[in-house]
Amino acid sequence: MADLPPAFTDWFVSRGWSAHPHQIEMAARAGSPSLLLIAPTGGGKTLAGFLPTLAELADGEYDGLHTIYVSPLKALAADIRRNLSSPIEEMGLPVRVEDRTGDTSATQKKRQRADPPHILLTTPESLALLLTYEDAPRMFRGLTRVIVDEIHALSESKRGDQLMLALAELEAMTPGLRRVGLSATVEDPKGIAAFLARHPDPCPILFADPGPEPDISMLETAHPPPWSGGGAAYAIPEVMAAIRRHKTTLVFHNTRAQAEIFFYNLWLENDEALPIGIHHGSLAREQRQKVEAAMAAGDLRAIVCTGTLDLGIDWGDVDLIIQIGAPKNVKRLVQRIGRANHRYNAPSKAIIVPANRFEIVECVAALQAVREADLDGDPRGSGPRDVLCQHILIRACRGPFDASAFYETVRTAGAYADLTRAEFNACLDMVATGGYALRAYDRWQRLKERPDGLWELRDPRAARDVRMNLGTIQDTETLKVRMKGRQFGRPLGEIEEGFAASLVPGDTFLIGGQVVRYEGLREMTVEVTRRADKKPKIATFNGTKFATSTQLSQRILGMFRQDDWPDLPRHTADWLALQARVSHLPRADRLLVESFPHDGRQHVCIYGFAGRNAMQTLGLLVTRQMEMEGLNPLGFVSTDYAVLIWGLNQVIDPEPLFDARDLRAAFESWLQSNAVMKRTFRASATVAGLLERNWGAQRRTGRQATFSSDILYDTLVKYDPEHLMLQITREEAMRGLVDFGRIEEMLTRTQGRVDHVILDRVTPLAAPLFLEQGRVPVMGEGRERLLAEETERLMAAAGLQDVA
Amino acid sequence: MNSAALSLAGETLIALPSGALHWPAKGVLVVSDLHLGKSERMARRGGALLPPYETIETLTRLAGDIEATRPATVLCLGDSFDDLLAAEAIEDAHRDTIRRLQAGRQWVWIEGNHDPGPLDLGGTHRAEVRLGALVFRHIAEDGSPPGEISGHYHPKARVRSARRPCFLTDGRRLILPAYGTYTGGLDWTTPVLRRLFADSATAYLTGSRVLAVPVPRAA
């Protein structure tokens, strides 16, 4: 197909539009086996993706599934269905479009498999699920195009790897499949192209006009922000004023908990009762849909939201983006800003609100980076093997398969191009037998090799379990929250199991913007009432915490080299000047360490600027060294820029703690036995199918059938240290939560140059750390001592001191 | 000393950090809920293929406690195997280990709900055992006179942020923690467990050393 058919050109004209150059270009190159479009938000990206499909279907000759559209969000699939209906209806196209997500009814899903629509809108997980059915080849027969929307977001997670493995399978079923990727502005378009294309095919990239520069600034407030915290409640009056001055505002937060608190505070200030809604991933589906519908109808003046609104839903009239809290990552900020002013060629308007003093510095650095279009990002690693293990299970569900042919197919996914046959075989073996050195499960293998050499499920009924455990999104265990006495009513949302466990009847917390009172746990549901008479505890949600990128950290350290700070507000400049006077400002080429007593404990503050994950790891490593030196560390807390450790003894000489060789050695042995590894193990073992999804959750009756996956990890380390799952865990932890790479980067730039400053009190830069959430206990001698003291105290209080 | 002495119906018993109970006066070592063969049972039922190392790990710890206390009698308080088939399917090497541990001493398997039949593994097989003032059974019975020792519930305590398997006692009855490696736990304040004890009860936490702490009153 060379160009758009006349009916389409007429339609554009009738709407008073003209097709964007990149839309025409996409149509002209529709025959390309793969094609990546990079366009700013609002550039008509999605329509550009669909135009060739609509054109090919226009004559009504086509029967069966033609195009699959995959998006990372369920809501996006539903939204696209609505958006496609107008061109289809107005041009009278004989095209059937349906979505299929976790929210689609079972009847509808079943029907779709027997009689698929022309265009199926879905998510990576729902697509993977379709591939587990024996009838998949029939359903996908004739499929010719796949559109991957928001591919930049998918490429950052395992969901993207799972999707690309699924596309490799689809390609094997329907050769000649064309792939189209739609991406926001990214720092590495070639990387995304290689991720999308069938390996080793080339993938041409189209760049749409990036549009005008955004209008972006930092919020000026009457009062300076607080020293710590992420809520930015201080800025409520100014944010309210900004909402009043604009038509529709999106107020982005980095975490769900912060969104909840902010929303609550915003309403306290909302004298005019402007319609303001809240939207995040922990709210009940019905609740989210209500807000989405109100937004689409233009009924809301503002939505307080999280990353769930980062992606493509077309809200039309948003004219202001407010980002609460430092953006951590310049690329994400730019993409968020793009959410405003969907009218192409109008500048997006955005305001950044630093949540605390330190974030002012971070925001100013981020603004500079945006102006210089200096995007950040890390290169993609090779395809994770836990996802491959799950993919093998998915393949086995569909029916017997030949391992060699399957291996070749897997390698057509770019991320798995370098996978060796030995690595593949190890994954297959783990899926089949557990992969243990002790071959204990010969009788109970999950997969069996038949005499004809094909692999299949030992017990076909196991397919049900595979389907239930499918997906790579790691949920923490959550419990539904309902009003008491309304068992069948709508749930208000979900809270983390750990948070629910910390509640006692009478406690109050925020959910969906309302304060509720915890009454008790009934089955797997948290029951609440509206009798809220106490200040709310804050629900802790599983919000992904992004580390401040290396590039942004470098900019901040660069700013510290200045003698004065005309770009910073007076109060912040004064703060930095005070820090420089009583101690030092951290520098990129040296490691600043401060020691001071506070509140009866000795403290050490290390300014590593390596991002929150690496700083967390550094905290774990350094406290381990301190434990060995008998310094009795009790715990630590980390942020993107520093780690604060407290303990019973003072650190006299910190230099040996940062010896690169010791740290690396400590890292190796520490890796075996730390909480981050155990958490990573649990996540990866679940993805790989070695653990079931809700493993270890305390189920309703409190029966003791399940036990902590930590025990499995410890046992494996002890008896089977070479096990594949441990290798995978290590790989995962290194790239994600452990982030040792950035500690290496820190060690390289500081070269053992430690500046140790001993003071008699807390320093200006360390003070905010005392208010940080997320303290990590060190389970060592010091804590054992305190635990013993505590049990003695409790026994004495109970008059039982002579019992023990 | 990392263990703790406690008193039940006039007898002095030692709670070991591993979760085993030692009765020095009679030379008895008691362990409960070993759940040997748990991973095999899960795999057999089509569940996850867990690391098949819990039997060796549990037996290794038990061997350590036997070595340290040199008991004349070992009492296993039930749920020693995850089910009777798991007991049959036990590997020869582990069977030999158990035989070796049994050599030169009395060994009693008390029935549990998971292993309610005789085991072909040496030792004697009993529903419950009386020794002096004490009675040993798998599940605590309502109205039992003072001196009852049982398992079954896998009690776990929560102090500060630590969660540890624990012994629970009010001086009349004692419930042991689960000794097996692949065993979960039941919170010490769960009504079904808490109601078995008087208001004033003590937990002995397992870990690097045994710590005594009062059990919170019923929620």
GROMACS .gro file of N, CA and C in nm, chain A residues 438-542:
model
  315
  438LEU      N    1   2.069  -3.265   4.314
  438LEU     CA    2   2.009  -3.389   4.361
  438LEU      C    3   1.885  -3.414   4.274
  439ARG      N    4   1.893  -3.514   4.187
  439ARG     CA    5   1.783  -3.533   4.091
  439ARG      C    6   1.666  -3.601   4.162
  440ALA      N    7   1.592  -3.522   4.239
  440ALA     CA    8   1.493  -3.582   4.327
  440ALA      C    9   1.357  -3.605   4.260
  441TYR      N   10   1.334  -3.537   4.149
  441TYR     CA   11   1.196  -3.535   4.099
  441TYR      C   12   1.176  -3.614   3.971
  442ASP      N   13   1.257  -3.717   3.949
  442ASP     CA   14   1.242  -3.792   3.825
  442ASP      C   15   1.098  -3.838   3.803
  443ARG      N   16   1.034  -3.875   3.913
  443ARG     CA   17   0.895  -3.922   3.897
  443ARG      C   18   0.796  -3.809   3.877
  444TRP      N   19   0.831  -3.693   3.928
  444TRP     CA   20   0.732  -3.585   3.930
  444TRP      C   21   0.771  -3.467   3.843
  445GLN      N   22   0.847  -3.493   3.736
  445GLN     CA   23   0.887  -3.385   3.646
  445GLN      C   24   0.768  -3.306   3.596
  446ARG      N   25   0.790  -3.177   3.571
  446ARG     CA   26   0.680  -3.097   3.514
  446ARG      C   27   0.671  -3.120   3.363
  447LEU      N   28   0.788  -3.123   3.297
  447LEU     CA   29   0.789  -3.152   3.154
  447LEU      C   30   0.861  -3.284   3.133
  448LYS      N   31   0.814  -3.358   3.033
  448LYS     CA   32   0.876  -3.486   3.001
  448LYS      C   33   0.917  -3.485   2.854
  449GLU      N   34   1.029  -3.549   2.827
  449GLU     CA   35   1.068  -3.566   2.687
  449GLU      C   36   1.009  -3.698   2.640
  450ARG      N   37   0.929  -3.692   2.535
  450ARG     CA   38   0.867  -3.814   2.485
  450ARG      C   39   0.967  -3.895   2.403
  451PRO      N   40   0.933  -4.020   2.375
  451PRO     CA   41   1.025  -4.103   2.294
  451PRO      C   42   1.056  -4.038   2.159
  452ASP      N   43   0.961  -3.961   2.103
  452ASP     CA   44   0.987  -3.900   1.973
  452ASP      C   45   1.067  -3.770   1.987
  453GLY      N   46   1.114  -3.738   2.108
  453GLY     CA   47   1.202  -3.622   2.126
  453GLY      C   48   1.128  -3.492   2.155
  454LEU      N   49   0.996  -3.493   2.148
  454LEU     CA   50   0.923  -3.369   2.179
  454LEU      C   51   0.901  -3.359   2.329
  455TRP      N   52   0.894  -3.233   2.377
  455TRP     CA   53   0.869  -3.208   2.519
  455TRP      C   54   0.723  -3.176   2.542
  456GLU      N   55   0.669  -3.225   2.654
  456GLU     CA   56   0.530  -3.190   2.687
  456GLU      C   57   0.510  -3.188   2.838
  457LEU      N   58   0.398  -3.132   2.881
  457LEU     CA   59   0.365  -3.132   3.024
  457LEU      C   60   0.342  -3.276   3.068
  458ARG      N   61   0.399  -3.313   3.184
  458ARG     CA   62   0.372  -3.448   3.236
  458ARG      C   63   0.223  -3.462   3.262
  459ASP      N   64   0.168  -3.360   3.326
  459ASP     CA   65   0.027  -3.363   3.359
  459ASP      C   66  -0.040  -3.242   3.292
  460PRO      N   67  -0.120  -3.265   3.188
  460PRO     CA   68  -0.178  -3.152   3.114
  460PRO      C   69  -0.260  -3.058   3.203
  461ARG      N   70  -0.306  -3.111   3.316
  461ARG     CA   71  -0.383  -3.023   3.405
  461ARG      C   72  -0.298  -2.911   3.465
  462ALA      N   73  -0.165  -2.930   3.459
  462ALA     CA   74  -0.075  -2.829   3.513
  462ALA      C   75  -0.088  -2.696   3.437
  463ALA      N   76  -0.145  -2.702   3.316
  463ALA     CA   77  -0.161  -2.579   3.238
  463ALA      C   78  -0.240  -2.474   3.314
  464ARG      N   79  -0.333  -2.521   3.392
  464ARG     CA   80  -0.415  -2.427   3.471
  464ARG      C   81  -0.327  -2.345   3.567
  465ASP      N   82  -0.236  -2.415   3.636
  465ASP     CA   83  -0.145  -2.346   3.728
  465ASP      C   84  -0.055  -2.248   3.654
  466VAL      N   85  -0.007  -2.291   3.537
  466VAL     CA   86   0.081  -2.202   3.461
  466VAL      C   87   0.006  -2.074   3.427
  467ARG      N   88  -0.119  -2.088   3.383
  467ARG     CA   89  -0.197  -1.969   3.347
  467ARG      C   90  -0.216  -1.878   3.467
  468MET      N   91  -0.241  -1.941   3.582
  468MET     CA   92  -0.264  -1.858   3.701
  468MET      C   93  -0.140  -1.784   3.747
  469ASN      N   94  -0.023  -1.840   3.715
  469ASN     CA   95   0.101  -1.778   3.761
  469ASN      C   96   0.167  -1.694   3.653
  470LEU      N   97   0.098  -1.675   3.542
  470LEU     CA   98   0.159  -1.609   3.429
  470LEU      C   99   0.179  -1.460   3.453
  471GLY      N  100   0.281  -1.405   3.387
  471GLY     CA  101   0.307  -1.262   3.397
  471GLY      C  102   0.438  -1.235   3.468
  472THR      N  103   0.487  -1.114   3.451
  472THR     CA  104   0.616  -1.079   3.511
  472THR      C  105   0.604  -0.961   3.606
  473ILE      N  106   0.482  -0.911   3.622
  473ILE     CA  107   0.465  -0.799   3.714
  473ILE      C  108   0.465  -0.855   3.855
  474GLN      N  109   0.553  -0.802   3.938
  474GLN     CA  110   0.562  -0.857   4.072
  474GLN      C  111   0.474  -0.776   4.166
  475ASP      N  112   0.363  -0.836   4.206
  475ASP     CA  113   0.277  -0.767   4.302
  475ASP      C  114   0.323  -0.803   4.441
  476THR      N  115   0.320  -0.707   4.530
  476THR     CA  116   0.333  -0.747   4.669
  476THR      C  117   0.193  -0.795   4.706
  477GLU      N  118   0.186  -0.874   4.811
  477GLU     CA  119   0.055  -0.924   4.851
  477GLU      C  120  -0.032  -0.807   4.895
  478THR      N  121  -0.149  -0.800   4.840
  478THR     CA  122  -0.238  -0.692   4.882
  478THR      C  123  -0.371  -0.749   4.930
  479LEU      N  124  -0.439  -0.673   5.010
  479LEU     CA  125  -0.570  -0.711   5.060
  479LEU      C  126  -0.670  -0.606   5.016
  480LYS      N  127  -0.790  -0.653   4.983
  480LYS     CA  128  -0.895  -0.560   4.943
  480LYS      C  129  -0.947  -0.487   5.067
  481VAL      N  130  -0.988  -0.364   5.048
  481VAL     CA  131  -1.044  -0.285   5.157
  481VAL      C  132  -1.192  -0.260   5.125
  482ARG      N  133  -1.279  -0.295   5.222
  482ARG     CA  134  -1.423  -0.274   5.201
  482ARG      C  135  -1.484  -0.210   5.323
  483MET      N  136  -1.596  -0.143   5.301
  483MET     CA  137  -1.673  -0.093   5.413
  483MET      C  138  -1.733  -0.211   5.487
  484LYS      N  139  -1.729  -0.205   5.618
  484LYS     CA  140  -1.780  -0.314   5.699
  484LYS      C  141  -1.929  -0.336   5.671
  485GLY      N  142  -1.968  -0.462   5.666
  485GLY     CA  143  -2.109  -0.494   5.646
  485GLY      C  144  -2.151  -0.485   5.500
  486ARG      N  145  -2.053  -0.458   5.412
  486ARG     CA  146  -2.089  -0.450   5.271
  486ARG      C  147  -2.003  -0.548   5.192
  487GLN      N  148  -2.015  -0.677   5.229
  487GLN     CA  149  -1.929  -0.777   5.169
  487GLN      C  150  -1.934  -0.777   5.017
  488PHE      N  151  -2.049  -0.743   4.964
  488PHE     CA  152  -2.062  -0.753   4.819
  488PHE      C  153  -2.053  -0.617   4.754
  489GLY      N  154  -2.028  -0.515   4.836
  489GLY     CA  155  -2.016  -0.381   4.781
  489GLY      C  156  -1.883  -0.365   4.710
  490ARG      N  157  -1.866  -0.254   4.648
  490ARG     CA  158  -1.743  -0.225   4.577
  490ARG      C  159  -1.627  -0.213   4.676
  491PRO      N  160  -1.515  -0.277   4.647
  491PRO     CA  161  -1.400  -0.249   4.734
  491PRO      C  162  -1.350  -0.106   4.711
  492LEU      N  163  -1.294  -0.047   4.815
  492LEU     CA  164  -1.242   0.089   4.801
  492LEU      C  165  -1.107   0.088   4.732
  493GLY      N  166  -1.037  -0.024   4.746
  493GLY     CA  167  -0.905  -0.033   4.687
  493GLY      C  168  -0.829  -0.143   4.756
  494GLU      N  169  -0.696  -0.137   4.749
  494GLU     CA  170  -0.615  -0.242   4.808
  494GLU      C  171  -0.501  -0.182   4.888
  495ILE      N  172  -0.464  -0.251   4.995
  495ILE     CA  173  -0.344  -0.210   5.068
  495ILE      C  174  -0.251  -0.329   5.082
  496GLU      N  175  -0.125  -0.299   5.107
  496GLU     CA  176  -0.028  -0.406   5.120
  496GLU      C  177  -0.054  -0.487   5.245
  497GLU      N  178  -0.029  -0.617   5.231
  497GLU     CA  179  -0.051  -0.707   5.344
  497GLU      C  180   0.033  -0.665   5.465
  498GLY      N  181   0.156  -0.625   5.440
  498GLY     CA  182   0.243  -0.583   5.550
  498GLY      C  183   0.185  -0.464   5.625
  499PHE      N  184   0.126  -0.372   5.550
  499PHE     CA  185   0.066  -0.255   5.612
  499PHE      C  186  -0.058  -0.298   5.692
  500ALA      N  187  -0.138  -0.387   5.634
  500ALA     CA  188  -0.258  -0.434   5.703
  500ALA      C  189  -0.219  -0.500   5.835
  501ALA      N  190  -0.107  -0.573   5.833
  501ALA     CA  191  -0.065  -0.643   5.954
  501ALA      C  192  -0.025  -0.546   6.065
  502SER      N  193   0.015  -0.424   6.025
  502SER     CA  194   0.059  -0.327   6.126
  502SER      C  195  -0.058  -0.251   6.188
  503LEU      N  196  -0.178  -0.272   6.135
  503LEU     CA  197  -0.293  -0.196   6.185
  503LEU      C  198  -0.356  -0.264   6.306
  504VAL      N  199  -0.402  -0.184   6.400
  504VAL     CA  200  -0.485  -0.238   6.508
  504VAL      C  201  -0.620  -0.168   6.498
  505PRO      N  202  -0.727  -0.236   6.543
  505PRO     CA  203  -0.859  -0.175   6.532
  505PRO      C  204  -0.859  -0.034   6.591
  506GLY      N  205  -0.919   0.059   6.517
  506GLY     CA  206  -0.918   0.198   6.562
  506GLY      C  207  -0.821   0.283   6.484
  507ASP      N  208  -0.720   0.220   6.423
  507ASP     CA  209  -0.626   0.296   6.340
  507ASP      C  210  -0.698   0.350   6.218
  508THR      N  211  -0.653   0.463   6.171
  508THR     CA  212  -0.715   0.520   6.051
  508THR      C  213  -0.611   0.532   5.941
  509PHE      N  214  -0.656   0.523   5.819
  509PHE     CA  215  -0.566   0.543   5.706
  509PHE      C  216  -0.643   0.598   5.588
  510LEU      N  217  -0.564   0.645   5.489
  510LEU     CA  218  -0.622   0.708   5.371
  510LEU      C  219  -0.633   0.608   5.258
  511ILE      N  220  -0.748   0.607   5.195
  511ILE     CA  221  -0.756   0.530   5.071
  511ILE      C  222  -0.859   0.594   4.980
  512GLY      N  223  -0.819   0.612   4.855
  512GLY     CA  224  -0.908   0.677   4.760
  512GLY      C  225  -0.948   0.816   4.807
  513GLY      N  226  -0.861   0.880   4.884
  513GLY     CA  227  -0.887   1.016   4.927
  513GLY      C  228  -0.975   1.026   5.049
  514GLN      N  229  -1.024   0.913   5.104
  514GLN     CA  230  -1.101   0.926   5.226
  514GLN      C  231  -1.029   0.859   5.343
  515VAL      N  232  -1.058   0.914   5.462
  515VAL     CA  233  -0.998   0.856   5.580
  515VAL      C  234  -1.093   0.749   5.632
  516VAL      N  235  -1.042   0.630   5.655
  516VAL     CA  236  -1.126   0.522   5.706
  516VAL      C  237  -1.065   0.464   5.832
  517ARG      N  238  -1.148   0.395   5.909
  517ARG     CA  239  -1.105   0.340   6.036
  517ARG      C  240  -1.097   0.189   6.022
  518TYR      N  241  -0.985   0.133   6.062
  518TYR     CA  242  -0.965  -0.011   6.053
  518TYR      C  243  -1.047  -0.080   6.161
  519GLU      N  244  -1.132  -0.175   6.120
  519GLU     CA  245  -1.214  -0.248   6.216
  519GLU      C  246  -1.163  -0.390   6.238
  520GLY      N  247  -1.112  -0.450   6.133
  520GLY     CA  248  -1.063  -0.586   6.150
  520GLY      C  249  -1.044  -0.652   6.014
  521LEU      N  250  -0.991  -0.774   6.021
  521LEU     CA  251  -0.966  -0.850   5.901
  521LEU      C  252  -1.069  -0.961   5.896
  522ARG      N  253  -1.136  -0.973   5.781
  522ARG     CA  254  -1.236  -1.076   5.769
  522ARG      C  255  -1.204  -1.150   5.642
  523GLU      N  256  -1.179  -1.277   5.653
  523GLU     CA  257  -1.127  -1.354   5.541
  523GLU      C  258  -1.008  -1.278   5.485
  524MET      N  259  -1.007  -1.249   5.358
  524MET     CA  260  -0.893  -1.177   5.302
  524MET      C  261  -0.926  -1.030   5.278
  525THR      N  262  -1.019  -0.978   5.354
  525THR     CA  263  -1.062  -0.841   5.330
  525THR      C  264  -1.041  -0.755   5.453
  526VAL      N  265  -0.991  -0.635   5.430
  526VAL     CA  266  -0.976  -0.540   5.539
  526VAL      C  267  -1.109  -0.466   5.554
  527GLU      N  268  -1.169  -0.475   5.672
  527GLU     CA  269  -1.297  -0.407   5.692
  527GLU      C  270  -1.275  -0.273   5.759
  528VAL      N  271  -1.341  -0.173   5.705
  528VAL     CA  272  -1.324  -0.038   5.759
  528VAL      C  273  -1.459   0.028   5.775
  529THR      N  274  -1.462   0.134   5.855
  529THR     CA  275  -1.582   0.217   5.866
  529THR      C  276  -1.541   0.361   5.845
  530ARG      N  277  -1.641   0.448   5.842
  530ARG     CA  278  -1.609   0.589   5.823
  530ARG      C  279  -1.585   0.662   5.955
  531ARG      N  280  -1.588   0.587   6.067
  531ARG     CA  281  -1.572   0.653   6.196
  531ARG      C  282  -1.426   0.696   6.216
  532ALA      N  283  -1.382   0.789   6.136
  532ALA     CA  284  -1.241   0.827   6.143
  532ALA      C  285  -1.225   0.946   6.236
  533ASP      N  286  -1.166   0.919   6.352
  533ASP     CA  287  -1.152   1.028   6.447
  533ASP      C  288  -1.007   1.056   6.482
  534LYS      N  289  -0.916   0.981   6.420
  534LYS     CA  290  -0.774   1.003   6.447
  534LYS      C  291  -0.704   1.049   6.321
  535LYS      N  292  -0.589   1.108   6.339
  535LYS     CA  293  -0.507   1.146   6.224
  535LYS      C  294  -0.468   1.019   6.149
  536PRO      N  295  -0.482   1.020   6.016
  536PRO     CA  296  -0.457   0.895   5.944
  536PRO      C  297  -0.311   0.850   5.946
  537LYS      N  298  -0.294   0.720   5.964
  537LYS     CA  299  -0.167   0.658   5.929
  537LYS      C  300  -0.167   0.658   5.777
  538ILE      N  301  -0.056   0.642   5.717
  538ILE     CA  302  -0.055   0.647   5.572
  538ILE      C  303  -0.042   0.507   5.514
  539ALA      N  304  -0.129   0.476   5.421
  539ALA     CA  305  -0.120   0.346   5.357
  539ALA      C  306   0.012   0.336   5.283
  540THR      N  307   0.081   0.226   5.297
  540THR     CA  308   0.203   0.209   5.220
  540THR      C  309   0.172   0.126   5.099
  541PHE      N  310   0.197   0.181   4.987
  541PHE     CA  311   0.171   0.111   4.862
  541PHE      C  312   0.303   0.069   4.802
  542ASN      N  313   0.290  -0.028   4.715
  542ASN     CA  314   0.407  -0.076   4.647
  542ASN      C  315   0.438   0.012   4.527
   0.00000   0.00000   0.00000
